[in-house]
Structures are given as structure tokens and as C-alpha cells.
Coordinates of C-alpha atoms in Angstrom, one line a residue:
X1 CA 73.9 112.1 114.7
X2 CA 72.7 110.0 117.6
X3 CA 76.2 109.1 118.8
X4 CA 77.0 112.8 119.0
X5 CA 74.0 113.9 121.1
X6 CA 74.0 112.6 124.6
X7 CA 70.5 113.8 125.2
X8 CA 69.1 111.1 122.9
X9 CA 70.5 108.3 124.8
X10 CA 67.6 108.5 127.3
X11 CA 65.3 107.2 124.6
X12 CA 66.9 103.8 124.9
X13 CA 68.5 103.5 128.3
X14 CA 70.2 106.0 130.6
X15 CA 74.0 105.7 131.1
X16 CA 75.5 108.4 133.3
X17 CA 79.1 109.0 134.3
X18 CA 78.8 109.9 138.0
X19 CA 81.3 111.0 140.6
X20 CA 81.2 109.3 143.9
X21 CA 78.9 112.0 145.2
X22 CA 76.4 111.3 142.4
X23 CA 76.9 114.5 140.4
X24 CA 76.8 113.8 136.7
X25 CA 79.9 114.6 134.7
X26 CA 79.9 116.0 131.2
X27 CA 80.7 114.5 127.9
X28 CA 84.0 116.3 127.5
X29 CA 87.4 114.7 127.1
X30 CA 87.9 114.1 130.9
X31 CA 84.5 112.5 131.4
X32 CA 84.9 109.1 132.9
X33 CA 88.5 109.6 133.7
X34 CA 88.5 110.8 137.3
X35 CA 90.2 108.4 139.8
X36 CA 88.0 108.0 142.8
X37 CA 84.8 108.5 140.9
X38 CA 82.3 105.8 139.9
X39 CA 81.1 105.0 136.4
X40 CA 77.6 103.7 136.1
X41 CA 77.0 101.7 133.0
X42 CA 74.3 99.1 132.1
X43 CA 73.1 98.9 135.7
X44 CA 76.5 98.3 137.3
X45 CA 79.0 100.7 139.0
X46 CA 82.7 100.6 138.1
X47 CA 85.2 102.4 140.3
X48 CA 87.4 104.6 138.3
X49 CA 91.2 104.7 138.4
X50 CA 94.2 105.8 136.4
X51 CA 93.2 103.5 133.5
X52 CA 89.7 105.0 133.1
X53 CA 89.6 106.7 129.7
X54 CA 86.1 106.3 128.3
X55 CA 84.5 109.7 127.2
X56 CA 80.9 110.5 127.5
X57 CA 80.6 110.6 123.8
X58 CA 81.7 106.9 123.5
X59 CA 79.4 106.0 126.4
X60 CA 76.5 107.5 124.5
X61 CA 77.0 104.8 121.9
X62 CA 76.7 101.9 124.4
X63 CA 73.4 100.2 124.2
X64 CA 72.5 101.6 120.8
X65 CA 72.9 98.1 119.3
X66 CA 72.7 99.1 115.7
X67 CA 73.0 95.4 114.7
X68 CA 69.7 94.7 116.3
X69 CA 67.8 97.7 114.9
X70 CA 65.4 96.3 112.3
X71 CA 66.2 97.4 108.7
X72 CA 69.4 99.1 109.7
X73 CA 72.1 98.2 107.1
X74 CA 74.2 96.4 109.9
X75 CA 71.1 94.5 110.9
X76 CA 70.6 93.4 107.3
X77 CA 74.1 92.0 107.1
X78 CA 73.7 90.2 110.4
X79 CA 70.4 88.7 109.3
X80 CA 71.8 87.6 105.9
X81 CA 74.7 85.8 107.7
X82 CA 72.4 84.3 110.3
X83 CA 69.9 83.0 107.7
X84 CA 72.8 81.5 105.7
X85 CA 74.1 79.6 108.7
X86 CA 70.6 78.5 109.8
X87 CA 69.9 77.1 106.3
X88 CA 73.3 75.5 105.5
X89 CA 74.1 73.9 108.9
X90 CA 71.4 71.9 110.6
X91 CA 71.8 69.7 113.7
X92 CA 70.7 66.1 114.3
X93 CA 67.1 67.1 115.2
X94 CA 66.6 69.5 112.3
X95 CA 67.3 72.6 114.4
X96 CA 70.1 75.1 113.5
X97 CA 73.5 73.9 114.4
X98 CA 74.8 77.4 115.2
X99 CA 73.3 79.3 118.0
X100 CA 73.4 83.1 117.8
X101 CA 74.3 85.6 120.6
X102 CA 73.7 89.2 119.7
X103 CA 72.9 90.8 123.0
X104 CA 75.9 90.1 125.2
X105 CA 77.1 93.0 127.3
X106 CA 80.0 95.0 125.7
X107 CA 81.5 95.4 129.2
X108 CA 84.0 92.6 129.8
X109 CA 87.0 92.0 132.0
X110 CA 90.5 92.5 130.8
X111 CA 90.9 88.7 131.4
X112 CA 88.1 88.0 129.0
X113 CA 89.4 90.4 126.4
X114 CA 93.0 89.4 126.5
X115 CA 94.1 86.6 128.8
X116 CA 91.4 84.1 127.8
X117 CA 92.6 84.5 124.2
X118 CA 96.3 83.9 125.2
X119 CA 97.2 87.5 124.4
X120 CA 100.5 88.1 126.3
X121 CA 100.7 90.7 129.0
X122 CA 103.2 92.8 127.0
X123 CA 101.2 92.6 123.7
X124 CA 100.7 96.0 122.1
X125 CA 97.0 95.4 121.7
X126 CA 96.5 95.9 125.4
X127 CA 97.8 99.5 125.4
X128 CA 95.6 102.0 127.1
X129 CA 96.0 104.2 124.0
X130 CA 94.2 101.6 121.8
X131 CA 91.4 100.6 124.1
X132 CA 88.5 102.0 126.2
X133 CA 89.0 101.0 129.8
X134 CA 86.4 101.5 132.6
X135 CA 89.2 100.7 135.0
X136 CA 92.2 98.4 135.2
X137 CA 90.0 95.3 135.4
X138 CA 87.0 96.2 133.1
X139 CA 86.8 97.6 129.6
X140 CA 84.5 97.9 126.6
X141 CA 85.3 94.9 124.5
X142 CA 87.8 95.4 121.7
X143 CA 86.4 92.3 119.8
X144 CA 83.6 89.8 120.1
X145 CA 86.3 87.1 120.6
X146 CA 86.1 88.2 124.3
X147 CA 83.1 85.9 124.7
X148 CA 84.7 82.8 123.1
X149 CA 86.0 81.2 126.3
X150 CA 82.8 81.6 128.2
X151 CA 80.6 80.1 125.5
X152 CA 83.0 77.2 125.1
X153 CA 83.1 76.7 128.8
X154 CA 79.2 76.6 128.8
X155 CA 79.5 73.5 126.5
X156 CA 78.7 75.2 123.1
X157 CA 80.5 73.9 120.1
X158 CA 79.0 76.0 117.2
X159 CA 78.0 79.6 117.7
X160 CA 77.9 83.1 116.2
X161 CA 78.4 86.2 118.4
X162 CA 77.4 89.7 117.1
X163 CA 78.0 92.9 118.9
X164 CA 79.4 96.4 119.2
X165 CA 83.2 96.7 119.8
X166 CA 85.3 99.7 120.9
X167 CA 88.8 100.8 119.8
X168 CA 90.7 104.0 119.9
X169 CA 91.9 104.6 116.4
X170 CA 92.6 107.0 113.6
X171 CA 89.8 109.3 112.3
X172 CA 88.7 108.9 108.7
X173 CA 85.8 107.6 106.6
X174 CA 86.5 103.9 107.5
X175 CA 87.3 104.2 111.2
X176 CA 85.0 104.9 114.2
X177 CA 85.5 104.3 117.9
X178 CA 82.5 102.0 117.8
X179 CA 82.0 99.3 115.2
X180 CA 80.3 95.9 115.0
X181 CA 81.8 92.4 114.6
X182 CA 80.4 89.0 113.9
X183 CA 82.3 86.0 115.3
X184 CA 81.9 82.4 114.4
X185 CA 83.3 79.3 116.2
X186 CA 82.9 75.6 115.4
X187 CA 84.4 72.6 117.3
X188 CA 84.7 69.0 116.1
X189 CA 85.0 65.7 117.9
X190 CA 87.1 63.0 116.4
X191 CA 84.0 61.3 115.1
X192 CA 82.5 64.5 113.5
X193 CA 85.8 65.5 111.8
X194 CA 86.7 62.1 110.3
X195 CA 83.2 60.9 109.5
X196 CA 83.0 59.9 105.8
X197 CA 86.8 59.7 105.6
X198 CA 88.2 56.4 104.4
X199 CA 89.9 54.6 107.3
X200 CA 88.8 57.6 109.5
X201 CA 88.6 55.3 112.5
X202 CA 92.3 55.1 112.6
X203 CA 93.0 58.8 112.4
X204 CA 93.6 61.0 115.5
X205 CA 93.1 64.6 116.4
X206 CA 96.1 65.0 118.6
X207 CA 99.8 64.1 118.9
X208 CA 102.9 65.4 120.6
X209 CA 105.2 66.9 118.0
X210 CA 106.6 70.3 117.2
X211 CA 104.9 73.5 116.1
X212 CA 105.4 74.5 112.5
X213 CA 104.1 77.2 110.2
X214 CA 101.2 74.8 109.2
X215 CA 100.2 73.3 112.5
X216 CA 100.3 73.4 116.3
X217 CA 102.4 71.0 118.3
X218 CA 99.3 69.1 119.6
X219 CA 97.5 68.6 116.3
X220 CA 97.9 65.9 113.7
X221 CA 98.4 67.1 110.2
X222 CA 95.3 65.2 109.1
X223 CA 93.1 66.9 111.6
X224 CA 94.5 70.4 110.8
X225 CA 94.0 70.0 107.1
X226 CA 90.4 68.9 107.5
X227 CA 89.6 71.7 109.9
X228 CA 91.3 74.2 107.6
X229 CA 89.4 72.8 104.6
X230 CA 86.0 73.0 106.5
X231 CA 86.8 76.6 107.6
X232 CA 87.7 77.8 104.2
X233 CA 84.7 76.0 102.6
X234 CA 82.4 77.5 105.1
X235 CA 83.6 81.1 104.6
X236 CA 83.7 80.7 100.8
X237 CA 80.1 79.7 100.8
X238 CA 79.3 82.6 103.1
X239 CA 80.9 85.3 100.8
X240 CA 79.3 83.6 97.8
X241 CA 75.9 84.0 99.5
X242 CA 76.7 87.7 100.3
X243 CA 78.4 88.8 97.1
X244 CA 77.2 86.2 94.5
X245 CA 78.9 83.3 92.8
X246 CA 82.0 83.6 90.7
X247 CA 83.9 85.7 93.2
X248 CA 87.7 85.6 93.1
X249 CA 89.0 84.7 96.6
X250 CA 92.5 84.5 98.0
X251 CA 93.9 83.5 101.4
X252 CA 96.7 85.4 103.1
X253 CA 98.7 83.8 105.9
X254 CA 98.7 86.0 109.0
X255 CA 99.1 86.0 112.7
X256 CA 96.6 86.0 115.6
X257 CA 97.5 85.1 119.2
X258 CA 94.4 82.8 119.5
X259 CA 94.6 80.8 116.2
X260 CA 97.3 78.9 114.3
X261 CA 97.5 78.6 111.4
X262 CA 95.7 81.9 110.7
X263 CA 94.4 83.5 107.5
X264 CA 92.9 86.6 106.1
X265 CA 90.4 86.3 103.3
X266 CA 90.5 88.8 100.5
X267 CA 88.0 89.1 97.7
X268 CA 88.3 90.7 94.3
X269 CA 85.4 93.1 94.1
X270 CA 85.0 95.5 91.2
X271 CA 88.7 94.9 90.3
X272 CA 90.1 95.7 93.8
X273 CA 91.3 93.1 96.4
X274 CA 89.6 93.8 99.7
X275 CA 90.2 92.1 103.1
X276 CA 86.9 91.0 104.5
X277 CA 87.7 88.7 107.5
X278 CA 90.3 86.9 109.6
X279 CA 90.2 83.3 110.7
X280 CA 92.2 80.3 111.7
X281 CA 92.5 77.0 113.6
X282 CA 91.8 77.7 117.3
X283 CA 94.8 77.5 119.7
X284 CA 94.3 74.2 121.5
X285 CA 95.5 75.7 124.7
X286 CA 92.5 78.0 124.6
X287 CA 90.1 75.1 123.8
X288 CA 91.6 73.0 126.5
X289 CA 91.3 75.7 129.2
X290 CA 87.6 76.0 128.4
X291 CA 87.0 72.3 129.1
X292 CA 86.8 71.0 125.5
X293 CA 90.0 68.9 125.6
X294 CA 88.7 66.3 123.2
X295 CA 87.8 68.7 120.4
X296 CA 89.5 70.8 117.7
X297 CA 88.0 73.8 116.1
X298 CA 88.1 77.0 114.0
X299 CA 87.1 80.6 114.5
X300 CA 86.5 83.6 112.3
X301 CA 85.6 87.2 112.7
X302 CA 84.4 89.9 110.3
X303 CA 83.3 93.5 110.6
X304 CA 79.7 94.3 109.7
X305 CA 80.5 97.9 108.7
X306 CA 83.2 96.7 106.4
X307 CA 80.8 94.3 104.6
X308 CA 78.0 96.9 104.5
X309 CA 80.2 99.6 103.1
X310 CA 81.3 97.2 100.3
X311 CA 77.9 95.6 99.6
X312 CA 75.8 98.8 99.8
X313 CA 78.4 101.3 98.6
X314 CA 78.3 103.4 101.7
X315 CA 81.1 105.9 101.6
X316 CA 81.4 107.0 105.2
X317 CA 81.3 105.0 108.4
X318 CA 79.6 107.9 110.3
X319 CA 76.4 107.3 108.2
X320 CA 75.7 104.2 110.2
X321 CA 74.9 106.4 113.2
X322 CA 72.7 108.8 111.2
X323 CA 69.1 109.4 112.0
X324 CA 68.6 111.1 108.7
X325 CA 65.5 109.5 107.1
X326 CA 67.0 109.9 103.7
X327 CA 69.6 107.3 104.7
X328 CA 67.5 105.0 106.8
X329 CA 64.6 104.6 104.3
X330 CA 66.9 103.2 101.7
X331 CA 67.3 100.0 103.7
X332 CA 63.7 99.2 104.5
X333 CA 63.6 96.1 102.4
X334 CA 61.0 93.4 102.2
X335 CA 63.7 90.8 101.8
X336 CA 67.1 91.1 103.6
X337 CA 68.8 89.5 100.5
X338 CA 67.4 92.2 98.2
X339 CA 70.1 94.1 96.4
X340 CA 70.4 97.8 97.3
X341 CA 73.0 100.5 96.4
X342 CA 73.1 103.5 98.7
X343 CA 72.1 106.7 96.9
X344 CA 74.3 109.4 98.4
X345 CA 72.9 112.3 100.3
X346 CA 73.9 115.7 99.1
X347 CA 77.6 116.1 100.0
X348 CA 78.0 119.3 102.0
X349 CA 81.2 121.3 101.7
X350 CA 84.1 120.6 104.1
X351 CA 85.7 123.1 106.4
X352 CA 89.4 122.4 106.9
X353 CA 91.5 123.7 109.9
X354 CA 95.1 122.8 110.8
X355 CA 96.5 122.6 114.4
X356 CA 100.2 122.5 115.3
X357 CA 101.8 121.9 118.7
X358 CA 105.0 120.8 120.4
X359 CA 104.6 117.3 122.0
X360 CA 105.3 116.7 125.7
X361 CA 108.4 114.8 126.5
X362 CA 106.4 111.7 127.4
X363 CA 103.0 110.1 127.6
X364 CA 101.7 111.3 124.2
X365 CA 100.0 109.1 121.6
X366 CA 98.3 110.0 118.4
X367 CA 95.2 108.1 119.5
X368 CA 94.9 110.3 122.5
X369 CA 94.6 113.3 120.2
X370 CA 92.3 111.6 117.8
X371 CA 90.0 110.6 120.7
X372 CA 90.1 114.1 122.1
X373 CA 89.1 115.6 118.7
X374 CA 86.3 113.0 118.2
X375 CA 85.0 113.7 121.7
X376 CA 84.8 117.5 121.2
X377 CA 83.9 117.6 117.5
X378 CA 81.8 114.4 117.4
X379 CA 80.5 113.4 114.0
X380 CA 81.4 116.8 112.6
X381 CA 84.9 115.5 112.2
X382 CA 85.3 113.6 108.9
X383 CA 89.0 112.8 109.1
X384 CA 92.3 113.8 110.7
X385 CA 95.6 113.7 108.9
X386 CA 99.1 114.1 110.4
X387 CA 100.5 116.3 107.6
X388 CA 103.9 117.3 109.2
X389 CA 106.4 116.3 111.8
X390 CA 109.3 118.5 112.8
X391 CA 112.1 118.1 115.2
X392 CA 113.8 121.3 116.4
X393 CA 117.6 121.0 115.8
X394 CA 118.5 122.7 119.1
X395 CA 115.8 121.7 121.6
X396 CA 115.1 118.3 120.0
X397 CA 111.4 118.9 120.7
X398 CA 109.0 117.4 118.2
X399 CA 106.1 119.2 116.6
X400 CA 103.1 117.7 115.0
X401 CA 100.7 119.4 112.5
X402 CA 97.3 117.8 112.0
X403 CA 94.8 118.7 109.3
X404 CA 91.2 118.3 110.6
X405 CA 88.4 118.1 108.0
X406 CA 85.0 119.0 109.4
X407 CA 81.9 118.1 107.4
X408 CA 78.3 117.7 108.6
X409 CA 76.5 114.8 107.0
X410 CA 73.1 116.6 106.8
X411 CA 73.8 120.4 106.4
X412 CA 76.4 123.0 105.6
X413 CA 78.7 124.0 108.4
X414 CA 79.5 127.7 109.0
X415 CA 83.1 128.9 109.5
X416 CA 81.9 130.4 112.8
X417 CA 80.6 127.2 114.3
X418 CA 83.7 125.2 113.1
X419 CA 85.9 127.9 114.6
X420 CA 84.3 127.4 118.0
X421 CA 84.8 123.6 117.9
X422 CA 88.4 124.0 116.6
X423 CA 89.3 126.5 119.4
X424 CA 87.8 124.0 121.9
X425 CA 90.1 121.4 120.5
X426 CA 93.1 123.7 120.8
X427 CA 92.3 124.5 124.4
X428 CA 91.6 120.9 125.4
X429 CA 94.8 119.7 123.8
X430 CA 96.9 122.1 125.9
X431 CA 95.0 121.3 129.1
X432 CA 94.6 117.5 128.8
X433 CA 97.5 116.4 126.6
X434 CA 100.1 118.8 128.0
X435 CA 101.1 119.9 124.5
X436 CA 102.5 123.4 123.8
X437 CA 100.3 125.1 121.2
X438 CA 101.7 126.8 118.0
X439 CA 98.5 128.5 117.3

């Protein structure tokens, strides 16, 4: 697995975590987390502080850009979406209406990732335990929406952004600390939105009223309904292009800080309802702050891995990082729209080990443990399940027991090599998370 082997990063670019004296640090759990050090990434140096929490293993994924690797399944999904938008939406001069940005740096400021999107300072999505921070002011983007404001400010009104995003999360077959998103944004002027509407000249985009479940306080109901219709029509056409006609679709009301009203799209695929994307009418405050006060718009975001796993029947998200030729050759297609179903590699046996420990009195999160295990075990770790919680009746200390499933994607693991990894996890948990081992 490329993401698990730091030595392979040199084949693309070299990203090293360095201390202030220039001595490289390792890829262990503490890599990149030493206040006073300097993290060198993508040609820039970032001073480290108490918020720095990016491990060497995650840094090894930066710059891989799987979505730009020709014939990779994520590239296939990106190209299919891009071709659809190029063909369906054409500007006045016959050129594509939507511009595509798929090489923007994944390093963003916390202002770009949160504040520009109106995410409150106390919002749980900002937690250190859920994100990868270079320091208090810079981070690896948690979503491609981090580029919305800048592109709007540059005067763009129709664009797609594709890129790798980073989140600390649970460990299983559908979650990985790095995944890939595709973001779409479209703005409308009054003339564009109401063109072709009877008596459209008399309709307005904005008014001063009150916010409701169906609209923002600054939008007219006519404008919101048209934007919502255009958004849902655009996305319905997109999933029909990807999955075929006749697909059952439903829209679920939801909440995002940067859109209102907001929706999730679910599709009925092989008899199961699956969420495939989130979207909504852009918050006008965000649009105004970017200098497009005379326009109203929509935005959507989808996960490339999510779509690829559904479309190609890929069972484990770790496979996207595989260099196994048996996996990669299945997606070397002459036409990106060609149907393909992943033929599973031989499934090698799992090795299962449990770990139990008493939690410290404070500053423990499950994501810290998941990230530690992923850092040490890499892609040998298939999933982690919290199987037991216990509170001691006298000391009121809390104990967690986790079951770690180890499985290599390309060969059989021995009990001996798993034992070495598992013992390293035990030692690191005590040393770095201040837990008290029960092993």
C-alpha cells in the first residue's frame, strides 16, 4: 500500500516533517506534533504548536492525487462527472460553462475551512480530534468547500472543485483518513434565473423578510424555488448519467452551515437506499462576503470513493491506495463510461486482537486512538470496533475494549507480525494517550 510506505513518496514529491534543526522525524504517532518544530509540506514551512497533529503516515498521502491518476477508479468518476457537465452546460461562446479545479493545494487556513463557510467558532466540526491541523492557523482541508469563497471572490460563477480531503474518523471498510470530494457551485443573476419565466422581469431575487424552513430571510420564495429546482434537476441528470435512467431518487431535508435550505440525495440502488451527496441553496451571507451581492446560487458536494464503491462494487476503501496490478488493471478502460464490476482479489484471512485500557480522566477521544492505530498499523488495519465499555463502581474510572481486525489486502499475515504491530499499539497508547493498560 502506497499510503503505508513512506519511502514511496519520493517517487512523486518529497514531504518531510523536520524539526527546527532540520533532522527528519519519523512516521510514528508523534510525528508532526512537536511544538517548536517546523513542518515542511508542498514547498512551505509551517511552525508547529499545540494544535499540530498530522502523522507522517497521513503526510505520505499528500500529493498522491489519486483523482488525477489516469485510469484510477477515482479518476474515472471525476472524468465522467466532468464530461457530463462539459456536455450539458455550455456558455455563450460554446465553451464549457463550468470550469474545473482539480489541483488546488490541500493545505488551507482555518479561516478558509471554517470561517469563510460561516461555521461558528464553537461548532463541533472544528474539533482537533476530528481534523488534521498543521498548526492553529493551517490545516489539511476537511472538505473541498474550503475553496468556495476564494473562487467566488475571483469572479467565478460556475465551477467544480475536486481534491483530496482529510478527516480523523473511525476505522472500517468505508472510512479512511484521506478521501476525495467533488464540489459544484453555480450562481445566477436575476436575468439568468428568470429568463423564460412569464413576467420574469417583475420578479426579484431578494427581499427583507424572515427566515423559515424553506428560505433565507434575504431571498424571495420565487427565487429560492427556481434555484432549488435547477439544483435538483442538475443533480438528477448527473446521477442518471452515472447510474442509468429509471433510478429512484429521494431528497432528505438536512442542515449545513453554508446552505439553506439543504438536502441530501438518496438513490435506491439494488434495493437499498444510499446517500450519495449533500447540497443546498448557498447562504447569501457567504455569497455577499465574496463580492457577488447581486447573485443567488446553489452548491453540492459528493464523495468520489462513495460513488466508486457503489458503481464498481469495490468493498474496501483501502483498495483505492493499492499498487496491486490485479486491482489497477481492472480500470484501464478505453471509455470512461464503460461499465466495470470489480473482481475481488483473493480475500486473505483476518487476524483479530483485542485491547483494553482505563481511560485518562480527561483529553481522550476515540478518534485519537483510531488515528494512533492507523498510524502504527497502516493499511494492515481493516477495522476497529469498540466492543465494551465499563465503569468501575468504586473508582468511577472508565474502561474501553476495542477489537482490531488486521488483514493484508495482498497476502496472508502471520500471527507473529501482527503481534509486533499490536504490541506497538499497546505501548504507544500508554505513552501517547495516557491510558492505563489492561493487557
